[in-house]
Short mmCIF file of C-alpha atoms and ligand atoms in Angstrom, two decimals:
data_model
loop_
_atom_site.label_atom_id
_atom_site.label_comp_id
_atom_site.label_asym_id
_atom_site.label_seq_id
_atom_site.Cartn_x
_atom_site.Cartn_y
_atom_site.Cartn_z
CA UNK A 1 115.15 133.67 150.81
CA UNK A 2 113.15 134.65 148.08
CA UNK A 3 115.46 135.74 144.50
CA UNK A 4 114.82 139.14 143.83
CA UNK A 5 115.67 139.25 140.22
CA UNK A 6 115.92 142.21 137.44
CA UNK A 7 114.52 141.65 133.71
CA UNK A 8 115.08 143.22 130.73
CA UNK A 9 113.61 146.88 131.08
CA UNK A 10 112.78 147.66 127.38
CA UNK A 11 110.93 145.25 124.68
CA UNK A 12 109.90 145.83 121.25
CA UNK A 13 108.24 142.85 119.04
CA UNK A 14 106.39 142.83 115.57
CA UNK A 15 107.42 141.59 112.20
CA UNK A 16 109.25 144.18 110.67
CA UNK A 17 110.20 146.20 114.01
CA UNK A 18 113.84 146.29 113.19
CA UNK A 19 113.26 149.34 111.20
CA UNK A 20 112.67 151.05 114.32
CA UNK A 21 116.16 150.36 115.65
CA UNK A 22 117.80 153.84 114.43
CA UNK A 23 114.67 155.74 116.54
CA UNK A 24 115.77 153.57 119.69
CA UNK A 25 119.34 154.26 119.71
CA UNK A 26 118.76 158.51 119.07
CA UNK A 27 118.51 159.12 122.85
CA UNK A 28 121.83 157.48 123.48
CA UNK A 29 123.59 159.40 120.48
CA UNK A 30 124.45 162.14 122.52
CA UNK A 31 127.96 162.46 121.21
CA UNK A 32 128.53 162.38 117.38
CA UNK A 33 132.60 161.27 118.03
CA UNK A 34 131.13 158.32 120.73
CA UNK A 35 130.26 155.15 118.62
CA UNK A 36 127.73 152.45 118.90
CA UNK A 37 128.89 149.07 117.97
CA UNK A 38 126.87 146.29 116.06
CA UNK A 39 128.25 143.09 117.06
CA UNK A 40 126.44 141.08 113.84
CA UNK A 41 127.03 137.43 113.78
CA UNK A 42 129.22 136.91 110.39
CA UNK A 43 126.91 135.23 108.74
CA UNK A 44 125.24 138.19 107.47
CA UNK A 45 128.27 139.75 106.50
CA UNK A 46 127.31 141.12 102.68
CA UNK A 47 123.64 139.99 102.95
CA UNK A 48 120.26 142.00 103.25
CA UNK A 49 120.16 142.75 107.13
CA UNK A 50 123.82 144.34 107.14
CA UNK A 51 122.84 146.51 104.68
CA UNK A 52 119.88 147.59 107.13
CA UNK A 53 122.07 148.22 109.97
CA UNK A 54 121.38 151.89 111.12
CA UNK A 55 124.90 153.21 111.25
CA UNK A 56 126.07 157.10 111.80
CA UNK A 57 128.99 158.72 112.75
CA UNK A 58 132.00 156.80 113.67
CA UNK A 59 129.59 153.49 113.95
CA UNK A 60 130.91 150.15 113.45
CA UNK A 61 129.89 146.79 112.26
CA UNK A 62 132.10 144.56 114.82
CA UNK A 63 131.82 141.13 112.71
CA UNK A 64 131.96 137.72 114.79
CA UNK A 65 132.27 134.48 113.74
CA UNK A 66 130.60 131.43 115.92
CA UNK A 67 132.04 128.03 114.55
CA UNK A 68 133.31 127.84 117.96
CA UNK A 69 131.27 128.93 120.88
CA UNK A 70 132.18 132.36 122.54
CA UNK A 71 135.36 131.86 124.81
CA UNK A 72 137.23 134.35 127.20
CA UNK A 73 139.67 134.68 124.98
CA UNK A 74 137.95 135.82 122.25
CA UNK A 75 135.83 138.77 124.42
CA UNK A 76 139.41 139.94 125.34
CA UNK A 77 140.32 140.24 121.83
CA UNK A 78 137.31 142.53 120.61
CA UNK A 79 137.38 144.75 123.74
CA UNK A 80 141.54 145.44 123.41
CA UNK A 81 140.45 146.03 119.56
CA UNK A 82 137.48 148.68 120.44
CA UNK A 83 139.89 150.30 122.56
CA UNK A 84 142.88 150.56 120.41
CA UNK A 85 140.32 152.05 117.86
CA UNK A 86 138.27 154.63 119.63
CA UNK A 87 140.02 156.49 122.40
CA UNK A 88 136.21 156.64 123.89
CA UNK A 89 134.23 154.37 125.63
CA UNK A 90 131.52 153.05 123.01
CA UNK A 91 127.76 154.60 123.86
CA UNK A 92 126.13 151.19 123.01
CA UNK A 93 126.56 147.26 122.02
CA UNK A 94 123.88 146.00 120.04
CA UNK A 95 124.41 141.94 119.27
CA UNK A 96 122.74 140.81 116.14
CA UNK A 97 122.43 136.73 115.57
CA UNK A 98 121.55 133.85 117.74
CA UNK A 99 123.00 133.14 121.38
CA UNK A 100 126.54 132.78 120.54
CA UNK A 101 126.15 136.77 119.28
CA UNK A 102 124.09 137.74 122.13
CA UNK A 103 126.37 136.17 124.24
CA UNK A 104 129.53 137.90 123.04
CA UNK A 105 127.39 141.48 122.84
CA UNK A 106 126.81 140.70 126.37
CA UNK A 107 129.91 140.21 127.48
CA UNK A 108 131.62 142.39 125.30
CA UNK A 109 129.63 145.87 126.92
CA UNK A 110 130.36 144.22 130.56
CA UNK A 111 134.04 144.19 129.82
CA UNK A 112 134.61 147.64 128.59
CA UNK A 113 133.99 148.96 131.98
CA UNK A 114 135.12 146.09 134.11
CA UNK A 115 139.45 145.44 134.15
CA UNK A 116 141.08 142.45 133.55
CA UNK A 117 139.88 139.72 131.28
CA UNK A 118 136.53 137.90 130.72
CA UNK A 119 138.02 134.89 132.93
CA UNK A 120 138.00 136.62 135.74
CA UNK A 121 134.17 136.88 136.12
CA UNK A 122 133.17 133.47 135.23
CA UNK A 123 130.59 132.92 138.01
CA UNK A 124 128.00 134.84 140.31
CA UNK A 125 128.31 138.56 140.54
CA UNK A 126 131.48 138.90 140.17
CA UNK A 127 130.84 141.84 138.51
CA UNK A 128 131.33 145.81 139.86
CA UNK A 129 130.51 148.26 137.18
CA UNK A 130 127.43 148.55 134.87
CA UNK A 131 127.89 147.74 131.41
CA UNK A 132 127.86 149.56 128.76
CA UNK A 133 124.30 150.20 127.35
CA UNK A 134 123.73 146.77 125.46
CA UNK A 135 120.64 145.81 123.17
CA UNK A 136 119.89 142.05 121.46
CA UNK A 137 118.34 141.46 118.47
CA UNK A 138 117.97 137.75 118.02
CA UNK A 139 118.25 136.05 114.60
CA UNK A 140 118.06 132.25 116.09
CA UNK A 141 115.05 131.58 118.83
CA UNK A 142 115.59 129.14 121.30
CA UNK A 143 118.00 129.87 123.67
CA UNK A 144 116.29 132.58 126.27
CA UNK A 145 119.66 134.42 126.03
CA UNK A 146 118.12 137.83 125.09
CA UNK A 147 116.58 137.30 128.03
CA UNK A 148 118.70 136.09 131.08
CA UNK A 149 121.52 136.99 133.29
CA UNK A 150 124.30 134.81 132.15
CA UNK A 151 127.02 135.45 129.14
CA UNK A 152 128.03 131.68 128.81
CA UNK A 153 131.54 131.59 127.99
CA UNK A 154 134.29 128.83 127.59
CA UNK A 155 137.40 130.17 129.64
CA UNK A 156 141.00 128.63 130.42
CA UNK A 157 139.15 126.59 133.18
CA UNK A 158 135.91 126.05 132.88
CA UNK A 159 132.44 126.83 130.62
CA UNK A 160 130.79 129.06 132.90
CA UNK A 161 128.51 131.78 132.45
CA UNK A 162 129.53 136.19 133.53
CA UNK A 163 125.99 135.76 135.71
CA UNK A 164 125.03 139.31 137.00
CA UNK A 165 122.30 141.86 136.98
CA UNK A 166 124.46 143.96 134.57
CA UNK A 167 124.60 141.31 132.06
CA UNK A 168 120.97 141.92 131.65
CA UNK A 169 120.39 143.14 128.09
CA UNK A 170 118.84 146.90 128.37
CA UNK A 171 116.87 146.38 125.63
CA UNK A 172 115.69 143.75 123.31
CA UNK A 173 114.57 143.43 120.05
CA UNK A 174 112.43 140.66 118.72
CA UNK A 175 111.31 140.56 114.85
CA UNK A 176 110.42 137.17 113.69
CA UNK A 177 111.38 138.29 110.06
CA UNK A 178 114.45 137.56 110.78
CA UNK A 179 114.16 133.74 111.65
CA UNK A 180 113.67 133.57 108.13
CA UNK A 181 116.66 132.29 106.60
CA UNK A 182 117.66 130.32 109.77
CA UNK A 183 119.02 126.11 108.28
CA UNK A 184 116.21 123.52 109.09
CA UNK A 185 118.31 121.87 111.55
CA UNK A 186 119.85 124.67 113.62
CA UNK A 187 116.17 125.90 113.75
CA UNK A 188 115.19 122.80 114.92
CA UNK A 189 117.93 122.08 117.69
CA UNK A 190 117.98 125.84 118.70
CA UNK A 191 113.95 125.69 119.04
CA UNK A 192 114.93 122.50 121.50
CA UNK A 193 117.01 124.33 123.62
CA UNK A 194 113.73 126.13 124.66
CA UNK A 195 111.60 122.81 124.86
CA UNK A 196 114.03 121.20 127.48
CA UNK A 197 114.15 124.65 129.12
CA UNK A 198 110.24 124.22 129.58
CA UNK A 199 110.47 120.40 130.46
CA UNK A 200 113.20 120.78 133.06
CA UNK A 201 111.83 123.62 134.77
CA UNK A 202 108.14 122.47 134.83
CA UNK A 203 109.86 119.00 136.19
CA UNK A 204 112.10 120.29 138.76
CA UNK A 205 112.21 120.69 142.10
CA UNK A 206 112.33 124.26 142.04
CA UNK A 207 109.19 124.89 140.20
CA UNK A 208 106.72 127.89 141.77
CA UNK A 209 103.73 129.66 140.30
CA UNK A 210 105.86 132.54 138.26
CA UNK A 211 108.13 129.66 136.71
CA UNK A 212 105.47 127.65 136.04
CA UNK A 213 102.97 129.87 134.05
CA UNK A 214 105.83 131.14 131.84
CA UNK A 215 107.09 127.69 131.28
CA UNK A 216 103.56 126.32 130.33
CA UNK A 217 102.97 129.05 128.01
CA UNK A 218 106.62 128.12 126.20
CA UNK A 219 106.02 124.41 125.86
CA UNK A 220 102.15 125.20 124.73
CA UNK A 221 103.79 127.51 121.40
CA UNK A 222 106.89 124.90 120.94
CA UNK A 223 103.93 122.19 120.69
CA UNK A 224 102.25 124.37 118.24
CA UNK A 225 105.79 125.39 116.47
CA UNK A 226 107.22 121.76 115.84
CA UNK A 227 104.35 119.43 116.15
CA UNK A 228 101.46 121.35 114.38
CA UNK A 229 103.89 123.67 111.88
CA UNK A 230 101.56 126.52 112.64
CA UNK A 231 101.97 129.20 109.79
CA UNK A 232 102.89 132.24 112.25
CA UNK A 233 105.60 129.49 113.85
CA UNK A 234 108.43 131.72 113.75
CA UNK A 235 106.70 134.40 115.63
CA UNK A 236 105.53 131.50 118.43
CA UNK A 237 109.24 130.24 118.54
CA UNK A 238 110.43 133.97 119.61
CA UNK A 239 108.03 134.16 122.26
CA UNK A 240 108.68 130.80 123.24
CA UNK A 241 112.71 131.24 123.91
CA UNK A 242 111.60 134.40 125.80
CA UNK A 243 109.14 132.63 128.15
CA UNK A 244 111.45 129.79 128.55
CA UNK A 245 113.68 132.03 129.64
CA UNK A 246 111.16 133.66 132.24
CA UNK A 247 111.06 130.34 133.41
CA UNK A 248 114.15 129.37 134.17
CA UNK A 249 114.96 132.78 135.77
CA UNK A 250 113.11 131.59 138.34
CA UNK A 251 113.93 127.44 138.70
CA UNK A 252 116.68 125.82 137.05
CA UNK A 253 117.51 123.92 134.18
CA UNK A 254 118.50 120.10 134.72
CA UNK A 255 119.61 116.73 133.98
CA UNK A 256 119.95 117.64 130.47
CA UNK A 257 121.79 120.78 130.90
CA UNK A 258 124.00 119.32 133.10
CA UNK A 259 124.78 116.42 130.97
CA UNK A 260 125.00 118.92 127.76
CA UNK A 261 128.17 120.96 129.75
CA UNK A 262 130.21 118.11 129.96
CA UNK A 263 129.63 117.16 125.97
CA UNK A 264 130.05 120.64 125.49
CA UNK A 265 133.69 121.12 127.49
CA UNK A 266 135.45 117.99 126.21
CA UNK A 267 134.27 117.84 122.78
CA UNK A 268 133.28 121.33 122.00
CA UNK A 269 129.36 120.26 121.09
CA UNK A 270 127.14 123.30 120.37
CA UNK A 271 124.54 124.03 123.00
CA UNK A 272 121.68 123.29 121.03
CA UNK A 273 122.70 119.76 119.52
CA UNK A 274 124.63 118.81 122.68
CA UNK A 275 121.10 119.30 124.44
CA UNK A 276 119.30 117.11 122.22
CA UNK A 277 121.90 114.19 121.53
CA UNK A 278 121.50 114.15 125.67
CA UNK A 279 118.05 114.42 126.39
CA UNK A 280 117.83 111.58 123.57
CA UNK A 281 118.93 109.55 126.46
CA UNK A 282 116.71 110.98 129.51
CA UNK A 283 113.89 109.06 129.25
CA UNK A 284 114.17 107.49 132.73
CA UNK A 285 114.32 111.20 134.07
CA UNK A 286 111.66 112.65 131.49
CA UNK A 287 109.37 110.18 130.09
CA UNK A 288 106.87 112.34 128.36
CA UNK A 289 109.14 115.36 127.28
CA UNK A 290 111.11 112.24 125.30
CA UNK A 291 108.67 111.02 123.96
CA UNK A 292 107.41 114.08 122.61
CA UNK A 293 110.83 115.16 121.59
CA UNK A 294 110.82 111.84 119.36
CA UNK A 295 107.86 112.82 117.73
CA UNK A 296 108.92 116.41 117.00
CA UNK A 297 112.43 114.57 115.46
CA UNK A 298 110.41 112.58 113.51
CA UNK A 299 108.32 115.07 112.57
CA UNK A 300 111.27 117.06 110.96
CA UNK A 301 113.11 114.20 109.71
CA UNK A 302 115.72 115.10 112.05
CA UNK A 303 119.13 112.56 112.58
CA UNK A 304 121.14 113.10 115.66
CA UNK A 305 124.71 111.93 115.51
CA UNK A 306 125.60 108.86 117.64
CA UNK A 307 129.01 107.32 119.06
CA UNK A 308 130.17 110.35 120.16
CA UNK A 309 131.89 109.59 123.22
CA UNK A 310 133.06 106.22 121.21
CA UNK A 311 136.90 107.21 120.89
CA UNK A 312 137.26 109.07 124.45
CA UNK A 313 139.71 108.02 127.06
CA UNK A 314 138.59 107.30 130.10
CA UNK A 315 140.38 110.32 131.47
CA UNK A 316 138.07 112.60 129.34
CA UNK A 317 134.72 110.99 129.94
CA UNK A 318 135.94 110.99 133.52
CA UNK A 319 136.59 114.85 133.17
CA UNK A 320 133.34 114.79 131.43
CA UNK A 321 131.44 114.07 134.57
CA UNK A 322 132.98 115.81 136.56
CA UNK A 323 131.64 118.98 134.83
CA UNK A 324 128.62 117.48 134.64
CA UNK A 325 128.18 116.74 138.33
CA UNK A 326 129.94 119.83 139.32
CA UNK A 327 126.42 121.63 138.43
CA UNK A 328 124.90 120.84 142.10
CA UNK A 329 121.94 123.24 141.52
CA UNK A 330 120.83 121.52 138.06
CA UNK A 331 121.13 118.70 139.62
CA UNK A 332 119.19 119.48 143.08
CA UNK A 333 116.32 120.92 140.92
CA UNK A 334 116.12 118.07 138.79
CA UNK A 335 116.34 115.20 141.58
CA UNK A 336 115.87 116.91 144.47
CA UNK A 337 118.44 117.38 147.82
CA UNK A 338 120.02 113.91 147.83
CA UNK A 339 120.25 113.64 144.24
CA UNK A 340 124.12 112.65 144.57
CA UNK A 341 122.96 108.90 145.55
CA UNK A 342 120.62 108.77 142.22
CA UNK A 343 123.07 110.65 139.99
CA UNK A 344 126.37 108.83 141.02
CA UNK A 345 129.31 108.82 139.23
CA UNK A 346 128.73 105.41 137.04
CA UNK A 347 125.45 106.45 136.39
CA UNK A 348 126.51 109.97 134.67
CA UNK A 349 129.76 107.36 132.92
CA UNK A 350 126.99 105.13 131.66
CA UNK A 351 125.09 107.80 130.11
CA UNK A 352 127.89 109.28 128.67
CA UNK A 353 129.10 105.99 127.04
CA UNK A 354 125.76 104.85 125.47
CA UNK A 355 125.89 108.73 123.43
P1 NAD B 1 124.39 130.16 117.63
O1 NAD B 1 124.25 131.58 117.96
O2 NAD B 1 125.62 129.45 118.11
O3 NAD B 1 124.29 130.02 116.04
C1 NAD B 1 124.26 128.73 115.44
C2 NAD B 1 124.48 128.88 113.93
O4 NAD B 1 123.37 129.52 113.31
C3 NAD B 1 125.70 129.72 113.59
O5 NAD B 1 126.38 129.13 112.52
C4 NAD B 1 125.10 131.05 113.18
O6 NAD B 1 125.94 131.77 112.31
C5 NAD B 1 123.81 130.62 112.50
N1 NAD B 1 122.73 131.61 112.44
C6 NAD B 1 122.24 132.41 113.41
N2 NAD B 1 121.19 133.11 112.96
C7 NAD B 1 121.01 132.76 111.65
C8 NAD B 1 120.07 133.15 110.64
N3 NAD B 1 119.06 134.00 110.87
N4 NAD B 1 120.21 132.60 109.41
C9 NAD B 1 121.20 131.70 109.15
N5 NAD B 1 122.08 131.28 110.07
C10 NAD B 1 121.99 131.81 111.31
O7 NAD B 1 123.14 129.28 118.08
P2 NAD B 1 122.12 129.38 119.31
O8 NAD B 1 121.56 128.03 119.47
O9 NAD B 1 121.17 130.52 119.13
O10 NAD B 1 123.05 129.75 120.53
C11 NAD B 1 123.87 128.83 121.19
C12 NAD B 1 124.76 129.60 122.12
O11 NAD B 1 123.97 130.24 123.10
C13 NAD B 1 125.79 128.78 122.84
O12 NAD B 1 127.02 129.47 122.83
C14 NAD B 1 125.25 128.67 124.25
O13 NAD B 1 126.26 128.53 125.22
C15 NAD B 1 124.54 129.98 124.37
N6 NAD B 1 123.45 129.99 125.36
C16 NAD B 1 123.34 131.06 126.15
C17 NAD B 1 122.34 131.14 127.08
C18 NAD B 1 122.25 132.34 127.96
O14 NAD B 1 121.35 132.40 128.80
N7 NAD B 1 123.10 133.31 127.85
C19 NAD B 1 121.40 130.12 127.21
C20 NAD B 1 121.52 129.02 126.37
C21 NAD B 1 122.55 128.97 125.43
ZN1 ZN B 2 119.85 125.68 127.13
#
């Protein structure tokens, strides 16, 4: 059976397109007493873009802080407070930051029209009512997440992403301006996020013709972003995270990924470093997207932090693979049907212990 999947209906891109954002969201002001909500990552809280925010009526700026990655917990907190404060359902979610934000926009619109809490839709389509209309407009390039079907979300249980057609983002918004101000180093391990996207898609076992020409495209601009510092890099990198995307709506993610939930779960690593402190260690499974990793590290001057795992019981880097091999279609698309006899259970320990 062939996946019959939805994308994200409505795209605008240019430098300087977020000035069009107040035009886009006057067909869904069709109430002045219904808000829309601007989820804004906190880090712009007092700085240029806030001030740019297109707010009317009874509009809010719903502030959200990502030290930690988003959890169920926290998504039940900002829907009970958007209901205590507006005895309406909002007309729209916008998120504003990188894929933490998007993530929590995301699953923020899904839960004010689904009961219960975020927990209970960790996995597939799981969900039964649309979501509230929901737009992203990325700060941080890398991740795909303006682009795909998944919320990823830490619960009581497990990290697993809200994956559903409604999760879809309605619209998107993509102005490289506002890469601008983004640290050297989450740029960098963001930005790698999409390269191992493109490597473990255009690897795996998965791979067709769709996947394939979006994922060559995305590695061809992250070549040109962090090995040849092109001058219009920032505008590459956003089309980059979006094609990655496109590819891995289509195959899978892999080894890496895999590897990266298990960090990610016991020792709360962000996506983006988790990814690279892994794949730092893949060079059996991908030789040349390594190597070329290396080079775009060194490139950058960029250190990754070692001994990680060092201190761990053996409990948790036990519990640590079993995330990590829980992930049977990462796994499949990386190694193929079988994989379980290549990727046993001392293999994934050894890995773990040498980060
Ligand atoms: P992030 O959103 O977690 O942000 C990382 C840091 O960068 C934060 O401190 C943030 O405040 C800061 N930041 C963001 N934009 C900035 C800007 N313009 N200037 C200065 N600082 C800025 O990072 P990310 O790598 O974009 O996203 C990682 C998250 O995305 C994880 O939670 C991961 O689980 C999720 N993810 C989701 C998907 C998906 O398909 N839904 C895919 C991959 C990853
Ligand atoms: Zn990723």
């Amino acid at each position: 059976m062939y996946r019959n999947f939805k994308i994200v209906p409505n795209i605008i891109f240019g430098r300087g397109c977020f000035n069009q954002l107040d035009g886009i969201l006057q067909e869904r002001r069709t109430d002045p007493d219904t808000p829309i909500i601007f989820v804004l990552d906190d880090v712009f809280k007092g700085k240029t873009l806030e001030g740019r925010i297109p707010l009317r009526g009874k509009d809010m700026i719903l502030h959200v802080n990502v030290d930690d990655e988003p959890k169920t917990s926290y998504i039940d907190e900002l829907v009970t407070l958007l209901k205590e404060t507006y005895p309406v359902t909002p007309a729209g979610i916008i998120g504003i930051g990188g894929g933490s934000t998007m993530d929590i926009a995301k699953a923020v619109s899904l839960m004010l029209t689904n009961p219960g809490s975020a927990a209970d839709y960790q996995g597939w389509d799981l969900i039964h009512n649309p979501a509230v209309y929901h737009a992203a407009i990325p700060t941080l390039s890398g991740t795909g997440a303006e682009i795909s079907r998944t919320t990823v979300l830490t619960g009581p249980e497990k990290k697993l992403g809200i994956n559903s057609d409604y999760t879809l983002y309605d619209q998107i918004m993509l102005d490289p301006e506002l890469l601008a101000g983004v640290p050297k180093d989450q740029w960098f391990y963001s930005g790698m996020d999409c390269y191992i996207h493109d490597v473990e898609s255009l690897t795996g076992t998965f791979l067709n013709e769709f996947s394939r020409a979006y994922g060559e495209k995305s590695i061809e601009l992250c070549r040109q972003v962090f090995l040849e510092d092109h001058p219009e890099r920032d505008d590459k990198l956003m089309m980059a995270s979006y094609f990655g995307g496109m590819s891995i709506a289509y195959s899978q993610v892999g080894a890496c990924h895999a590897l990266s939930y298990g960090l990610s779960f016991v020792l709360g690593t962000h996506h983006g470093i988790g990814c690279c402190i892994t794949f730092d260690y893949l060079e059996e499974i991908y030789p040349q997207g390594v190597a070329e990793f290396r080079r775009m590290m060194d490139k950058h001057g960029i250190t990754l932090p070692r001994n990680l795992t060092a201190n761990l019981s053996a409990e948790e880097l036990d519990t640590m693979a079993t995330v990590a091999l829980g992930l049977t279609p990462l796994w499949e698309n990386c190694l193929g049907k079988g994989w379980e006899e290549q990727m046993t259970r001392e293999r994934v320990l050894e890995l773990y212990r040498r980060m």
